[in-house]
Amino acid sequence: MPEQRAIVQRDPRGALAWLGQGLLYALFALVVGVFSQWPPYRHLPSDQALIKLSFSHHGQRISACRQLGAEELAKLPPNMRAPTQCPRERAPVIVELDIDGTRVVHRVASPSGLSKDGASTVYHRVAVSAGEHRIAVRLKDSAAGSAFDYERVGTVQLAPARILVIDFDAEKGGIVWQ
Amino acid sequence: MLSTGAAAAVFQAAAVGAGGVDADGTGTGRAGGHRSGPQRAWQHVERRLDRVLGAKGNPLRHLGALGFFFFWWLLGSGIYLYAALDTSATAAYESIARLSREPWYVGGWLRSVHRYAADGFVVVMVLHLIREASLGRFRAFRRHAWWTGIALLLFAFTSAIGGFWLNWDQLGQFSAEATAEWLDALPLFAAPLSRNFIAAAAVGDRLFSLFVFVHVGVPLLMVFGLWFHVQRIAHAQVFPPRQLAVATALGLLALSFVVPVASHAPADLSHAPGPLAFDWILLSVHPLVDATSPGFVWALLGGTVLLLAMLPMLPRRNAAAAPAARVDPAHCNGCRRCFVDCPYTAITMVPHPHGQAAGRPARQLAQVDPDLCASCGICVGACPSSTPFRRGAELVTGIDLPQRPIDALRRELDAGLAARRGRRAFVVLGCADASCAPPVGADVIALDLVCAGQLPPSFVDYALRAGAAGVVVSGCREGDCAFRLGQRWTEERLLGIREPRLRAGVPREALRVVWPRPGKLRGVARALDDLRAQCDGSPGRAEVECDA
């Protein structure tokens, strides 16, 4: 419509408008193009390696299971007369990690869940220089005593950027690293 | 209807105003005096760009529409990429590599378009937020859009970061691990999410399903979010002006062609990723966490979101809110014009309480939602009952603003013209942001409106018939209207392409329309000078019309 053309004509026309538009969009594309991949980001310095201490493990029950007597069982509803009663709460898991004789991790992982009957979990990442390291890992999952239940000591050779994962797998004998 | 020539003459002065005059105007607009520092700074940049690009080609004036535009590109390219993606942990990387090779002109190019559209989407969203915050557009009837906009920004970043995980390369590996470690800082999960990435065997197809949900499911939520975002905005602009759309599309395609996006080496959870070609626009949160701590970044993010969300509730300098428009059922004929023109969907049509005449179409009545009403008066300008030619001592219209009733406008106009009886008088009808102060001349009767859109076109006719030598209608520049549509509706009404139309018989040579910059009212002064010169140079006309 002619009236609409008259309204539109208020915008600048000609070479300046097109040049300005082009320059502006070139600038916008440049900003997006550059900052979508530059400058490069290096999360870990090139001469370092990573040690990840991570496990999800149920601590032992805080006290032993016990057998119920006949009198105690009789007081229970018939569908709940399990002869063995175990406390739900589990002991917190304590873990320590020494690298080259220095203590770098000491964690007390509480059991999860409102009744504290879930697994204790730990995830901790340590950056170390690449090369040979002596590693000692200790884990305690029982409530009794002060001695650690599991311990593993060894020497590892870590190449730059290598990730060493220290985990706990009871079926594989306890503390494992890969 | 105006002819092309007449329309060009009417809007001649508008070109002067839009051209951006450096020199100070002859008066200072009221809004000019109240503008905050951020508002002045933002509008300064916008208007500089206007000079070169024009309001329609200025991306800063169409950031919301550009956001929609990038989103449409993301949806379109994303659907193609998703169809080609093997959504399993072991085959995703190879499927994207294959997509980039075969055929490169579709797969590789589209993949780059998808990435750059995501970058552009986030950039314009952030700029959109800064603009609206700078202009103070987050209170009252805009709260809803402000809050949904904050949520949309968070959704956009969530989905964008999740997109890097789907291409299970070293960048995706780093981003997934970094995100998991960041989330683990919150006491939300019984087991650390990071354990999902301690060994290759831990990354299974089930985990990949979660990746897909984050990247595909969240955008689906965003579609609803965008709908909510514009739900209370009438005539929402979800597509930028054509020249801007074309330029954006060409820029996107050219960038994707010149700098195609490439994958890194496949993810290897036994090794930390090396130097990464890093998307700082979408992934900056990871280096920030590395440089500080997860807790710090959570606090920063939470604090920022809280502050932004609280902005609409902070006390304002002029605490009194303008009253909402009021409907007078006795004068509302249910024509729906206010319903159509309201910029914030504050008006709904309900059955008229004054009975329905048998055998006639059901009558309707406009109903105003005070919570949504911007008190702009655009509805008053749309109401056919607002014509000043109606008889009666008091001009009562169908819908009116209590703080600036249309009757008061007619009284002031009548009084002004009566005071200048026998002498030449010009009438300036303008919104409070763009009207003129007395220095424009002793022969001027200046009447402020809340918004130019409040002006019923018949007032121009009325003023000329009552003896005015000329009428200047002024309002905010294109894209500057505080109520979005006041400038557009006024222009269309005066051009006769929107109801209520300016009567065809009104002499267009006695009318000027200007859209000056706030505080730079030289355009109004020029329009008045133009009218004066026209009167002085037309003796015959001056005798008959210019000298009342």
Coordinates of N, CA, C and O in Angstrom, one line a residue, chain A residues 1-11, chain B residues 2-12 14-15 56 491 495 515:
Chain A
M1 N 0.8 -1.2 0.0 CA 0.0 0.0 0.0 C 0.9 1.2 0.0 O 1.9 1.3 0.7
P2 N 0.5 2.3 -0.7 CA 1.3 3.5 -0.7 C 1.5 4.1 0.6 O 2.6 4.6 0.9
E3 N 0.5 4.0 1.5 CA 0.7 4.6 2.8 C 1.8 3.9 3.6 O 2.6 4.4 4.3
Q4 N 1.8 2.5 3.5 CA 2.8 1.8 4.2 C 4.2 2.0 3.6 O 5.1 2.1 4.4
R5 N 4.2 2.2 2.3 CA 5.6 2.6 1.8 C 6.1 3.9 2.4 O 7.2 4.0 2.7
A6 N 5.1 4.8 2.5 CA 5.5 6.1 3.1 C 6.1 5.9 4.5 O 7.0 6.6 4.9
I7 N 5.5 5.0 5.3 CA 6.0 4.8 6.6 C 7.4 4.2 6.6 O 8.3 4.6 7.2
V8 N 7.5 3.2 5.8 CA 8.8 2.4 5.7 C 9.9 3.3 5.2 O 11.1 3.2 5.6
Q9 N 9.6 4.3 4.4 CA 10.7 5.2 3.8 C 11.4 6.0 4.9 O 12.4 6.6 4.5
R10 N 11.0 5.9 6.1 CA 11.7 6.6 7.1 C 13.0 6.0 7.5 O 13.9 6.5 8.0
D11 N 13.2 4.7 7.2 CA 14.4 4.0 7.4 C 15.4 4.4 6.4 O 15.1 4.6 5.2
Chain B
L2 N -5.2 8.4 2.4 CA -4.2 9.4 1.9 C -3.6 8.9 0.6 O -3.4 7.7 0.4
S3 N -3.3 9.8 -0.3 CA -2.5 9.4 -1.4 C -1.0 9.3 -1.0 O -0.7 9.7 0.1
T4 N -0.2 8.7 -1.9 CA 1.2 8.6 -1.5 C 1.8 9.9 -1.2 O 2.6 10.1 -0.2
G5 N 1.5 10.9 -2.0 CA 2.1 12.3 -1.8 C 1.6 12.9 -0.5 O 2.4 13.4 0.3
A6 N 0.3 12.7 -0.2 CA -0.2 13.3 1.0 C 0.4 12.6 2.2 O 0.8 13.3 3.2
A7 N 0.5 11.3 2.1 CA 1.1 10.6 3.3 C 2.5 11.0 3.5 O 3.0 11.2 4.6
A8 N 3.3 11.2 2.4 CA 4.7 11.6 2.5 C 4.8 12.9 3.1 O 5.6 13.2 4.0
A9 N 3.8 13.8 2.8 CA 3.8 15.2 3.4 C 3.5 15.1 4.8 O 4.1 15.8 5.6
V10 N 2.5 14.3 5.2 CA 2.1 14.2 6.6 C 3.3 13.7 7.4 O 3.6 14.2 8.5
F11 N 4.0 12.8 6.9 CA 5.1 12.1 7.7 C 6.5 12.7 7.3 O 7.5 12.2 7.7
Q12 N 6.5 13.8 6.6 CA 7.7 14.5 6.2 C 8.6 14.8 7.5 O 9.7 14.5 7.5
A14 N 8.5 13.5 10.3 CA 8.9 12.3 11.0 C 10.3 11.9 10.5 O 11.1 11.4 11.3
A15 N 10.5 12.0 9.2 CA 11.8 11.7 8.7 C 12.9 12.5 9.3 O 14.0 12.0 9.6
K56 N 14.0 -0.6 11.7 CA 13.6 -1.9 11.3 C 14.9 -2.8 11.2 O 14.8 -4.0 11.3
E491 N 0.0 5.9 13.9 CA 0.4 6.1 12.5 C -0.6 5.5 11.5 O -1.1 6.1 10.6
L495 N -3.1 7.4 9.0 CA -3.0 7.0 7.6 C -4.3 6.5 7.0 O -4.4 6.3 5.8
W515 N 8.1 11.8 15.2 CA 8.5 10.9 16.2 C 9.9 11.3 16.7 O 10.9 10.7 16.3

